[in-house]
Coordinates of C-alpha atoms in Angstrom, one line a residue:
Chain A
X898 CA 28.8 66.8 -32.0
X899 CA 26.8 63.4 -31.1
X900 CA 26.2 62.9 -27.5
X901 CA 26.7 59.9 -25.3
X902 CA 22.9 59.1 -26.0
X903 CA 23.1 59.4 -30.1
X904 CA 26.4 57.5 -29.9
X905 CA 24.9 54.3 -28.5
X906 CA 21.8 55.1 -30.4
X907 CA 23.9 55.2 -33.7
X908 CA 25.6 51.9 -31.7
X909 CA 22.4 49.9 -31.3
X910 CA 21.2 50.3 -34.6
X911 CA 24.1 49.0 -36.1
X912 CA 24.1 46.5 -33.3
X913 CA 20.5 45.2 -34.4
X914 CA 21.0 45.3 -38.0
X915 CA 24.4 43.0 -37.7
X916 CA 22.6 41.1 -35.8
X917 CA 19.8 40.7 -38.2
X918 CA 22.0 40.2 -41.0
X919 CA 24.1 37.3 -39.0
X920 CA 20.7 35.4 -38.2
X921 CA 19.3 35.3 -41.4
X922 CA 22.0 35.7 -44.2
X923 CA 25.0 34.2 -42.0
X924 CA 23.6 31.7 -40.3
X925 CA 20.7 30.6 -40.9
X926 CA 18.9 30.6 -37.1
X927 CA 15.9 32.6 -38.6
X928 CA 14.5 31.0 -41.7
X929 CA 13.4 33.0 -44.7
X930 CA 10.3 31.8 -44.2
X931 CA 9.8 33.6 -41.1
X932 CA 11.8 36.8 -41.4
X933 CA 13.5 37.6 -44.5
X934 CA 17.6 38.7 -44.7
X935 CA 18.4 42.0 -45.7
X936 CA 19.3 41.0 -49.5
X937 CA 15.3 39.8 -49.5
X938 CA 14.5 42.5 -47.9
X939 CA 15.9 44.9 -50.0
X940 CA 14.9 42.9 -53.2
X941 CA 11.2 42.8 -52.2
X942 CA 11.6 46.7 -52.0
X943 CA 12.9 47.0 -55.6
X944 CA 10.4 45.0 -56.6
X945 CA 7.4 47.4 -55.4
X946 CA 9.3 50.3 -55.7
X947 CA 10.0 49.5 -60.1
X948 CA 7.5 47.1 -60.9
X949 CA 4.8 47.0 -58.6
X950 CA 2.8 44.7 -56.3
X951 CA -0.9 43.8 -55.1
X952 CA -1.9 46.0 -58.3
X953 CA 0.6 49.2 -57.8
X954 CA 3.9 50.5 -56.8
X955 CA 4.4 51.7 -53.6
X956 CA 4.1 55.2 -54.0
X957 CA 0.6 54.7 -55.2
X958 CA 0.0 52.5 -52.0
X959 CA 1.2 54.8 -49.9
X960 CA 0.3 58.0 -51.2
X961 CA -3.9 56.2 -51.4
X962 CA -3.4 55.1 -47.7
X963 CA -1.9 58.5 -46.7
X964 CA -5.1 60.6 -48.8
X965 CA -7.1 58.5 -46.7
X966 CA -6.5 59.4 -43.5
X967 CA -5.9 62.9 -44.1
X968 CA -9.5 62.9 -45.4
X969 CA -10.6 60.8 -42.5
X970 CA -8.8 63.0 -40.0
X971 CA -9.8 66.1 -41.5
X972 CA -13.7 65.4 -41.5
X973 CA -13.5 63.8 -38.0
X974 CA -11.7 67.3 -36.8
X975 CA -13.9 69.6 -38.8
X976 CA -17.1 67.6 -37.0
X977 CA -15.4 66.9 -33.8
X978 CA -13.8 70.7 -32.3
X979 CA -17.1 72.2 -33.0
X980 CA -19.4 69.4 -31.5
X981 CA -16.2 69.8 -28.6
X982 CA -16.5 73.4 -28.7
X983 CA -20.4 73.6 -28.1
X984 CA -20.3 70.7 -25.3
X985 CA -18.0 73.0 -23.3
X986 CA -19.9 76.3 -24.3
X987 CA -23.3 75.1 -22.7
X988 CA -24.0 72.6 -20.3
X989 CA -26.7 71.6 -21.4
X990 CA -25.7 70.7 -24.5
X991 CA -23.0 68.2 -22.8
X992 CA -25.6 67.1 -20.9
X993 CA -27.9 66.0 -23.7
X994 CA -25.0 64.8 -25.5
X995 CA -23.4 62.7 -23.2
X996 CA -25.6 59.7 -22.7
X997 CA -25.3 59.3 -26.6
X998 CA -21.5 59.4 -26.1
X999 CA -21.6 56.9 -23.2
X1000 CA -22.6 54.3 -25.8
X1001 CA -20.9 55.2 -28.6
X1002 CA -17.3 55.7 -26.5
X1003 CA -16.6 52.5 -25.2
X1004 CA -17.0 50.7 -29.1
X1005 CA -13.4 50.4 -30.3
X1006 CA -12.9 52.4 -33.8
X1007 CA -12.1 49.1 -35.2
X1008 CA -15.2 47.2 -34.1
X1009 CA -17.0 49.7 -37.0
X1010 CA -15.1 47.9 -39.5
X1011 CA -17.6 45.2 -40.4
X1012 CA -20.5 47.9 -40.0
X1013 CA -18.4 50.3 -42.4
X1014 CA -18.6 47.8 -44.7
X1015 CA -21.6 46.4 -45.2
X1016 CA -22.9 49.8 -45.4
X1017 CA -20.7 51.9 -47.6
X1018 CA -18.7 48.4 -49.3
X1019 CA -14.8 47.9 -49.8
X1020 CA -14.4 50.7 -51.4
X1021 CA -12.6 54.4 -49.8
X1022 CA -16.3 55.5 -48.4
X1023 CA -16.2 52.6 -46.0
X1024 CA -12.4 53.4 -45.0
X1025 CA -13.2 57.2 -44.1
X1026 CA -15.9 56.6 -42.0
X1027 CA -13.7 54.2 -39.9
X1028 CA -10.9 56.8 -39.7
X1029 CA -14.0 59.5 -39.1
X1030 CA -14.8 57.4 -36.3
X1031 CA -12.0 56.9 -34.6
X1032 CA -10.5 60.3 -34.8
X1033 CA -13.8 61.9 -33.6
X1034 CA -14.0 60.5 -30.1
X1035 CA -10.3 61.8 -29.2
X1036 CA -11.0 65.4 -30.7
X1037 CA -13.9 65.8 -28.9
X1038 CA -13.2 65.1 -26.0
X1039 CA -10.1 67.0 -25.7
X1040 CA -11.6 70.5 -27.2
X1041 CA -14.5 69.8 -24.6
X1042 CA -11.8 69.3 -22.0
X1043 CA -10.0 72.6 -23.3
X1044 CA -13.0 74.4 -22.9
X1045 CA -13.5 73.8 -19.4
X1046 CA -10.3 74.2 -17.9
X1047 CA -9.9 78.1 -19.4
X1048 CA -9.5 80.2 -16.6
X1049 CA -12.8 81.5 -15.8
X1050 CA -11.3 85.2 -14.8
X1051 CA -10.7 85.5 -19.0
X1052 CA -13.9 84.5 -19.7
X1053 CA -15.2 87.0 -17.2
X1054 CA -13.0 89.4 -18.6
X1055 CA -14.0 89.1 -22.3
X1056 CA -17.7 88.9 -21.3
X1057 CA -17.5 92.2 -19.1
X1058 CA -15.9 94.0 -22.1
X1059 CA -19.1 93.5 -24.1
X1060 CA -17.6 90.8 -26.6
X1061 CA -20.1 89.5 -28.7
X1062 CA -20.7 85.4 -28.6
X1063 CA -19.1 84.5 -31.9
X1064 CA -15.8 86.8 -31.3
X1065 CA -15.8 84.9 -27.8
X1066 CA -15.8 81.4 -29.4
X1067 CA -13.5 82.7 -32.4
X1068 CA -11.1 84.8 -30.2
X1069 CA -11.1 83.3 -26.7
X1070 CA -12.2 79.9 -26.3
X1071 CA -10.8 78.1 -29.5
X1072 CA -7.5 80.1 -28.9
X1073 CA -7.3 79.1 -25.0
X1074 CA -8.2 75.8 -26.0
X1075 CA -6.1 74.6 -28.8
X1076 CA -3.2 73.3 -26.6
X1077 CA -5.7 70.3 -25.4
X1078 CA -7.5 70.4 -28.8
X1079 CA -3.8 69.9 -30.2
X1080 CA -3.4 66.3 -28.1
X1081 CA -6.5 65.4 -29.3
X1082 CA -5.8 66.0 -32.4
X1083 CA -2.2 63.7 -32.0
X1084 CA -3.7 60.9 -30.2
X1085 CA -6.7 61.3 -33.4
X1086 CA -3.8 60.7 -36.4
X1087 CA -3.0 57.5 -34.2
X1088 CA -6.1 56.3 -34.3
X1089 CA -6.6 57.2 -37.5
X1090 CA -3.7 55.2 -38.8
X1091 CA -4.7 52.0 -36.8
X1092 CA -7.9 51.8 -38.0
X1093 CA -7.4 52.8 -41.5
X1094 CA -4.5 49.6 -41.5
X1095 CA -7.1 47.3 -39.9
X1096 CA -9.4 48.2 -42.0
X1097 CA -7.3 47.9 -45.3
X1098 CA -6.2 44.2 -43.9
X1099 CA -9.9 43.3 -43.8
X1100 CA -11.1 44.5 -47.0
X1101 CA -9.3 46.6 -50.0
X1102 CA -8.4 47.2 -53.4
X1103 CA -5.2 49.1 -52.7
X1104 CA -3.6 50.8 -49.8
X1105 CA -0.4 49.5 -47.4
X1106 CA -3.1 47.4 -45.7
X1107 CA -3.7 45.9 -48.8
X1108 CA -0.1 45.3 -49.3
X1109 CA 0.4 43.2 -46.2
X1110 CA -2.5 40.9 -46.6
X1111 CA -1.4 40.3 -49.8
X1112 CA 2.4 39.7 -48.7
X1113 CA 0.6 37.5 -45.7
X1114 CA -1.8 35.5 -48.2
X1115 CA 1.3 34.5 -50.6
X1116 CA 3.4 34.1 -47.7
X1117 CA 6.2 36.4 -48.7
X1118 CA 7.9 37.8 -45.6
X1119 CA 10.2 40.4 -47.1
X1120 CA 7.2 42.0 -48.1
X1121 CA 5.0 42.1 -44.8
X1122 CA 8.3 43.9 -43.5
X1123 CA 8.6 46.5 -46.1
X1124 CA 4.7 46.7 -45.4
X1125 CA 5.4 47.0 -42.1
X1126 CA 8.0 49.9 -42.3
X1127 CA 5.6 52.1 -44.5
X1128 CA 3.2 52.3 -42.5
X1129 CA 6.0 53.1 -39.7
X1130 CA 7.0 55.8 -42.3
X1131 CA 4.0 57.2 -42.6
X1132 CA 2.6 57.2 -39.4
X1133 CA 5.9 59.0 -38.3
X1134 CA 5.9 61.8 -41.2
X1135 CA 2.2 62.7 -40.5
X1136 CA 3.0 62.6 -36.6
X1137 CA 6.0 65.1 -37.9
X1138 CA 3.9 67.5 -39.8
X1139 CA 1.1 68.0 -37.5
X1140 CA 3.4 68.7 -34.4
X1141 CA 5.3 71.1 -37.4
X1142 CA 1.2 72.4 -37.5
X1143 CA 1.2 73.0 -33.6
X1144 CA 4.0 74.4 -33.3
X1145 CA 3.4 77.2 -35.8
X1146 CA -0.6 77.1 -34.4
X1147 CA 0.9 77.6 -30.5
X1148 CA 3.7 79.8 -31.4
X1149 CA 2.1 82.7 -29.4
X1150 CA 1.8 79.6 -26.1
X1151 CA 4.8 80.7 -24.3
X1152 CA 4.0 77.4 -22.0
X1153 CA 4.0 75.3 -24.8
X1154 CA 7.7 76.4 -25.8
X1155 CA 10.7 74.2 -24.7
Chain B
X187 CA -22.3 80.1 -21.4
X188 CA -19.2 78.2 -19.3
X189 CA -21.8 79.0 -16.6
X190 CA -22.6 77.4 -13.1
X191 CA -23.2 73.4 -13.1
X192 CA -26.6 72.2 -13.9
X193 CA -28.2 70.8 -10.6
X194 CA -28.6 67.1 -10.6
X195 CA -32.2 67.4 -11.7
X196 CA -31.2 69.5 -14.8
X197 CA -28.2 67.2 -15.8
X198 CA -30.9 64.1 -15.7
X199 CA -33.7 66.0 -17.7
X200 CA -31.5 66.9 -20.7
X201 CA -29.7 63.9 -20.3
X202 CA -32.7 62.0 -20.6
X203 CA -33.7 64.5 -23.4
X204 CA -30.7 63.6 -25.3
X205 CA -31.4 60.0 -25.0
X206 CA -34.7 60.3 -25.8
X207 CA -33.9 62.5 -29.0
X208 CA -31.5 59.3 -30.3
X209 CA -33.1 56.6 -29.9
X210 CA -36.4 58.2 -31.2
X211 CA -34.7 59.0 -34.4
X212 CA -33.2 56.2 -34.6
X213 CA -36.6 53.9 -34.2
X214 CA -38.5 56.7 -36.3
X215 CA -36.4 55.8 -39.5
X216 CA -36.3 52.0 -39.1
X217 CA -39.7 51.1 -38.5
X218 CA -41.6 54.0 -41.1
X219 CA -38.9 51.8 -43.2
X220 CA -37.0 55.0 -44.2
X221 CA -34.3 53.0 -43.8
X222 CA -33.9 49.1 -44.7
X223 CA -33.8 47.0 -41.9
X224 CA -31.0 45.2 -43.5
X225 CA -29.3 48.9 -43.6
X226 CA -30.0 49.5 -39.9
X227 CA -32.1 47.5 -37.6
X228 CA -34.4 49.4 -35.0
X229 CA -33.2 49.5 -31.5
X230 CA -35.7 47.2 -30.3
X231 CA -34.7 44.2 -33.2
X232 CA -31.3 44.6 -31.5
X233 CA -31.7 44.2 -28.1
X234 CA -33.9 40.9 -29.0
X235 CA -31.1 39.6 -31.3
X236 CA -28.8 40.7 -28.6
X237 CA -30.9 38.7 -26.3
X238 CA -31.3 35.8 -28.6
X239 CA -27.5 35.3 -29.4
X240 CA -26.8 35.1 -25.6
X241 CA -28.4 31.4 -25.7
X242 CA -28.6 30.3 -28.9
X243 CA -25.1 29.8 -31.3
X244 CA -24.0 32.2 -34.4
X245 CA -21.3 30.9 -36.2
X246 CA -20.3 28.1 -33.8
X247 CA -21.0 28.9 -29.9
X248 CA -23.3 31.9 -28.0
X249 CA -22.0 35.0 -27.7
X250 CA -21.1 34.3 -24.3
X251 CA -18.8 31.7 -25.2
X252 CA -17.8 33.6 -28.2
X253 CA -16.8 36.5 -25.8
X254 CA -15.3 34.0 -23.2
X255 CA -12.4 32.7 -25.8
X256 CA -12.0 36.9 -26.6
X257 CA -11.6 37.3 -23.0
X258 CA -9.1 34.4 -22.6
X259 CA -7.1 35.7 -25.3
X260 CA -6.9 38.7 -24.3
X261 CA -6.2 38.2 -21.1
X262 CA -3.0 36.6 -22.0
X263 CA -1.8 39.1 -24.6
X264 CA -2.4 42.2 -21.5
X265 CA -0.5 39.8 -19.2
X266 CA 2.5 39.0 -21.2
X267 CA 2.6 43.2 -21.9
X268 CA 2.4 44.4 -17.9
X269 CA 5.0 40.8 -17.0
X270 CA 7.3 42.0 -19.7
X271 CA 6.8 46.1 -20.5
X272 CA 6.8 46.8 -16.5
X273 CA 10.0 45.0 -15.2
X274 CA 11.6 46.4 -18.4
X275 CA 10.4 50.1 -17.7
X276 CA 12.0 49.8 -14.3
X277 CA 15.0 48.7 -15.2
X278 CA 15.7 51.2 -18.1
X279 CA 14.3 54.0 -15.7
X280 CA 17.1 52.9 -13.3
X281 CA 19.9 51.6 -15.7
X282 CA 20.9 54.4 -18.0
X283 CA 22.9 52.5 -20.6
X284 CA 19.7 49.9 -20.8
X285 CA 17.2 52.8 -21.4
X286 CA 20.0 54.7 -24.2
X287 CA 20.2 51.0 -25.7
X288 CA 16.3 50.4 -26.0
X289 CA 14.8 54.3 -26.7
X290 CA 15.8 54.2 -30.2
X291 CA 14.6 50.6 -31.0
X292 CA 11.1 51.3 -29.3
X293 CA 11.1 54.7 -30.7
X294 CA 11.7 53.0 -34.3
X295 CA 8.8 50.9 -33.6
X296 CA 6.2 53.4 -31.9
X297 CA 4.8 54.2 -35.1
X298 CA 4.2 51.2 -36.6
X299 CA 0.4 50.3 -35.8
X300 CA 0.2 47.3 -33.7
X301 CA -2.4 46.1 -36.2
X302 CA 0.4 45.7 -38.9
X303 CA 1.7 42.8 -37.1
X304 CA -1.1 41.2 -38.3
X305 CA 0.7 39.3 -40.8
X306 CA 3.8 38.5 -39.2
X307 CA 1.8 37.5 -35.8
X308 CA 0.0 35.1 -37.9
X309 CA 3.1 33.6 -40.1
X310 CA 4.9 33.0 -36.8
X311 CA 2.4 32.4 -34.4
X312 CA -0.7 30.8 -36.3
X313 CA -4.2 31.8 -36.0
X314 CA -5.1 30.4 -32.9
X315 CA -4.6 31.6 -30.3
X316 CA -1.1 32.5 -30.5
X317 CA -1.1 35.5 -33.4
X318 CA -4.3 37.5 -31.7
X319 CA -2.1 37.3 -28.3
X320 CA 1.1 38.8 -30.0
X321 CA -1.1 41.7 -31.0
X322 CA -2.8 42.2 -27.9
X323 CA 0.8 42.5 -26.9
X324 CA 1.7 44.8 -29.3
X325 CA -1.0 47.4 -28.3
X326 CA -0.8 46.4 -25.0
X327 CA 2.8 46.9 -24.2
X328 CA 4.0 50.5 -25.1
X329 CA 2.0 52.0 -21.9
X330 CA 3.1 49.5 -19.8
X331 CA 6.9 50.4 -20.6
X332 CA 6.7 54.3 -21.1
X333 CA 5.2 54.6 -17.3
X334 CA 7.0 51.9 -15.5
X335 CA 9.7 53.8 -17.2
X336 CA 8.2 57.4 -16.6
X337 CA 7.3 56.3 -12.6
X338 CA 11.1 54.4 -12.4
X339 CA 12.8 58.1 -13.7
X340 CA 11.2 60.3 -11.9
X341 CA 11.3 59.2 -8.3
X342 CA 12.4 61.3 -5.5
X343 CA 16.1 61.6 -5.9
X344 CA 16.8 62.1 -2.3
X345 CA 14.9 58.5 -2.0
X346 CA 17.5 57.1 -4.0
X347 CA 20.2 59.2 -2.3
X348 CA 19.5 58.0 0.6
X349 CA 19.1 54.8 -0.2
X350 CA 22.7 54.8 -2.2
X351 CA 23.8 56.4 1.3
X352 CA 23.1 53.4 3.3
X353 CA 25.2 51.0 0.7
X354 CA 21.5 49.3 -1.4
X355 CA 22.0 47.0 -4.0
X356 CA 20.6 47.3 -7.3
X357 CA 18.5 44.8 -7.1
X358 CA 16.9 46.2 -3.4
X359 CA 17.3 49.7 -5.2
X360 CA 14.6 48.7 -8.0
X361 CA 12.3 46.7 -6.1
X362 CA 12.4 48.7 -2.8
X363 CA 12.3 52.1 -3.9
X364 CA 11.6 52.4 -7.5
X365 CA 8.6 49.8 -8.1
X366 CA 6.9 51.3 -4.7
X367 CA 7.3 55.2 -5.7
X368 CA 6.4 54.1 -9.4
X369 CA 3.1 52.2 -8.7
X370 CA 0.9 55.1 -9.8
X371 CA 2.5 56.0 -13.1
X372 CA 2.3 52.3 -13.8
X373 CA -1.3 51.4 -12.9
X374 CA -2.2 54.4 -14.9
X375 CA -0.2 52.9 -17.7
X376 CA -2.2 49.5 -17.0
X377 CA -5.1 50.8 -17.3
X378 CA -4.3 52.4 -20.9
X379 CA -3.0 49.1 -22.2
X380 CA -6.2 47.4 -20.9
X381 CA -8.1 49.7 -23.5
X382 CA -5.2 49.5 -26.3
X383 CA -5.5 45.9 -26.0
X384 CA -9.2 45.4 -26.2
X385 CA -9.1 47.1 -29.0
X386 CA -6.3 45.7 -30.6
X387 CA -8.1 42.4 -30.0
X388 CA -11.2 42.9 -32.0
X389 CA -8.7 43.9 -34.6
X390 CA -6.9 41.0 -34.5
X391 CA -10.2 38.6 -34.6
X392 CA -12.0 40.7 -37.3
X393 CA -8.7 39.8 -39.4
X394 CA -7.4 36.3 -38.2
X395 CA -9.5 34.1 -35.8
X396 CA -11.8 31.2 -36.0
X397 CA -13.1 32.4 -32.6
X398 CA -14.4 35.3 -30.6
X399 CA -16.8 38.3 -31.0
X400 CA -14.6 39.8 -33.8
X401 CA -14.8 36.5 -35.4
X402 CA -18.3 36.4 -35.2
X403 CA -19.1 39.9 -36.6
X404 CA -16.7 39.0 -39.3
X405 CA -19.1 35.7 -40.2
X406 CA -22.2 38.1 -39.8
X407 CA -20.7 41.1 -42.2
X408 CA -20.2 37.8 -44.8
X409 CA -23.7 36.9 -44.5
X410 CA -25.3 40.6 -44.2
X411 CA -26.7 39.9 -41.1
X412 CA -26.6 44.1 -39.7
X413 CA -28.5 43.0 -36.3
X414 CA -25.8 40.8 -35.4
X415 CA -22.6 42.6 -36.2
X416 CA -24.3 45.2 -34.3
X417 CA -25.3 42.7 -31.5
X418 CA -21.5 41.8 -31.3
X419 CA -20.7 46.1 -31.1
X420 CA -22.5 46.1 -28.4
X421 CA -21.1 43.5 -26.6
X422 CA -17.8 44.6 -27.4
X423 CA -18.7 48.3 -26.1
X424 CA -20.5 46.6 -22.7
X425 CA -17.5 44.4 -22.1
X426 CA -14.9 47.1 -22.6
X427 CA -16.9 49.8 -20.6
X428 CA -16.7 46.7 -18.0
X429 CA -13.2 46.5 -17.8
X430 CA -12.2 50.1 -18.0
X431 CA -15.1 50.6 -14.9
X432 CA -13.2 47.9 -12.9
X433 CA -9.6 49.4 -13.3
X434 CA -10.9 52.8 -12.6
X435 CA -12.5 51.7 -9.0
X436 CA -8.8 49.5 -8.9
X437 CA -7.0 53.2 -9.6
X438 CA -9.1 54.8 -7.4
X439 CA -8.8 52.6 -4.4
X440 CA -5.1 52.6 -4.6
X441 CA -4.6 55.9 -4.8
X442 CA -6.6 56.3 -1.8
X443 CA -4.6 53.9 -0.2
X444 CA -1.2 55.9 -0.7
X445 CA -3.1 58.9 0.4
X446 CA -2.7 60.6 -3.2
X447 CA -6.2 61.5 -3.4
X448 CA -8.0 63.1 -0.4

């Protein structure tokens, strides 16, 4: 049974693609030079999907852009929850560290772009260290945040019971914090997919990025928007499985359950 | 471990340790030439490019100049977000059908990176100074609407019960008792669109500009110029720290103001 809510939901999307359809296809308002109708639309899609574009179908666009951030993502959590983890653990550490983060923090991901490239080229390299990058800052500073907001009565609790330091970090503090390490880790995949778009509209061989500069360089808007809606796709099913992730990760989190 | 704070003295010592340790690294590899210059200048080449760009022209103006058409830009594109995302937030946090009409459209659109407007900002808009302001916009404006809308929804409802009591209008409703009780949840918002949209504007120049700091680390990358694209990182990093310094105090003070913090 559909609620009030879906029903105009359902309602609205109809609404907007009518009115799509009557702007471009019926009327005229919109050029097809501007925004494409829903028959281009659709015929830019078959083109990609069968015969290819900017040098592959779209499944090969997609499924390179996708293998790219996971890799980015993956190497900026496997660096950044440790480097996280050891800033809470020891204050001196975080204070060592920080100064070096005061500098690096405030440089937008996508300001490495240029950098990324003249060091490492056009090629994937340049692209994960981008992602690597931007995904880095957010997951360390949530697993440091994590770490210092455990209640200090556990900590004193583990310690008194003789726990030895790696159990503690294994068993206690990555447990206590992986809710906050978990936010990091969502507001990370954003970046991630930001930056690895911006950095496939600036330079690339293949990749959605690649797939909207082309569109925009040959002026083809039907394909910009079916661009546009895979990276939307994309950015939406990794979103999906990593909240999929926490949920099985946080399962013993009884706060965390709705 | 997790132990007491470091005292003041501490904190400075390791912290200047920690400095210390980076940028000694980092000059020990450039200048025993471990590590092309053209790879990586030495800290000191890139304060004195830094320095030199500030008066003298790369790519068509100073950096100044170069970060005072950024600025302008952006400026524009965080404006039109707040003027357009906040009034918006409010309403849908007060009218329900507006807020069950626009969810699933903005949701629809939440994961589409605000750099893939790229193309479409510059097809309809040109390069100027009209595409880089649509995607200012388009990083800038989901805060601005999810905590107008946030601030707008979660207000007091004897406030509003009251205020329904005594006959208000919708109009006196929204601005009377909804903007007020929402101002925290929006300047919070604000202040994450101000870093969205800084950073959605060096995206934006590094792909379509003929202006700006992006523009000018673009023309450096072409010409392998390392010292300068980093010159332009760092002003990039300086100016953002700047702004996010300024809204902080701004956060601060009003909260202060409305008694929120003690």
């Amino acid at each position: 049974m559909i609620g009030r809510r879906g029903l105009i939901g359902l309602g609205t999307v109809a609404g907007v693609i009518a009115l799509w359809f009557a702007l471009t296809t019926l009327t005229g308002i919109v050029s097809g030079a501007r925004f494409p109708s829903p028959s281009e639309f659709w015929a830019s899609l078959v083109q990609i999907w069968t015969r290819g574009y900017a040098g592959g179908q779209l499944l090969t666009h997609a499924l390179h852009s996708l293998k790219l951030v996971v890799m980015g993502f993956l190497v900026a959590i496997a660096t950044g929850i440790p480097l996280g983890l050891w800033m809470g653990w020891s204050r001196r550490a975080e204070a060592a560290i920080n100064p070096v983060f005061l500098v690096i923090r405030p440089i937008p991901p996508l300001a490495w772009i240029p950098l990324a490239i003249l060091w490492l080229g056009l090629g994937d390299a340049a692209k994960i260290m981008v992602i690597w990058f931007s995904a880095f800052v957010p997951s360390v500073i949530n697993t440091f945040a994590g770490v210092r907001n455990i209640d200090r009565p556990i900590l004193e609790a583990a310690r008194m019971l003789g726990t030895p330091r790696w159990r503690m970090v294994t068993e206690i503090i990555a447990p206590a914090a992986s809710p906050l390490i978990f936010t990091g880790l969502r507001l990370s995949l954003q970046a991630s997919w930001t930056t690895l778009v911006a950095a496939e509209l600036v330079g690339a061989m293949v990749g959605v990025g690649f797939v909207l500069n082309m569109a925009q360089q040959d002026l083809y808007p039907a394909m910009i928007l079916v661009g546009m809606i895979t990276v939307g796709i994309l950015g939406w099913a990794t979103t999906f499985a990593l909240a999929r992730v926490e949920r099985q990760a946080l399962a013993w989190n009884v706060a965390a359950r709705d | 471990m997790n132990g007491a704070p470091l005292s003041l003295r501490e904190t400075l010592a390791w912290g200047a340790l920690g400095a210390l340790a980076f940028v000694g690294f980092w000059t020990l590899i450039t200048t025993s030439g471990l590590v092309p210059r053209q790879f990586l200048p030495s800290p000191l080449d890139l304060v004195q490019r830094f320095l030199h760009l500030l008066t003298s022209p790369f790519a068509g103006a100073t950096l100044p100049e170069h970060l005072a058409s950024s600025f302008r830009r952006y400026a524009f594109g965080v404006l039109l977000a707040a003027a357009i995302g906040v009034p918006l937030g409010l309403l849908m946090g007060w009218f329900r059908l507006l807020d069950d009409i626009v969810t699933p459209i903005f949701d629809g659109l939440r994961f589409i990176a605000p750099i893939a407007w790229v193309p479409f900002a510059a097809l309809w808009f040109g390069t100027g100074i009209g595409g880089p302001v649509m995607i200012i916009f388009a990083g800038a404006f989901p805060p601005c609407l999810i905590n107008a809308y946030r601030g707008a929804r979660f207000v007091e409802p004897r406030l509003i019960e009251a205020a329904r009591m005594l006959g208000t209008g919708n109009l006196r409703m929204i601005l009377e008792i909804l903007l007020p009780a929402a101002v925290p949840s929006i300047v919070a918002g604000l202040r994450v669109s101000a870093g969205l949209g800084w950073q959605s504007l060096v995206g934006a120049e590094l792909i379509v500009a003929a202006a700006g700091v992006g523009f000018m680390m673009v023309q450096a990358q072409g010409s392998v110029q390392t010292t300068t694209v980093m010159a332009g990182m760092l002003a990039i990093g300086l100016v953002g720290m700047l702004i996010d310094i300024l809204l902080r105090q701004g956060e601060a003070w009003m909260r202060r103001r409305r008694g929120l913090d003690s």
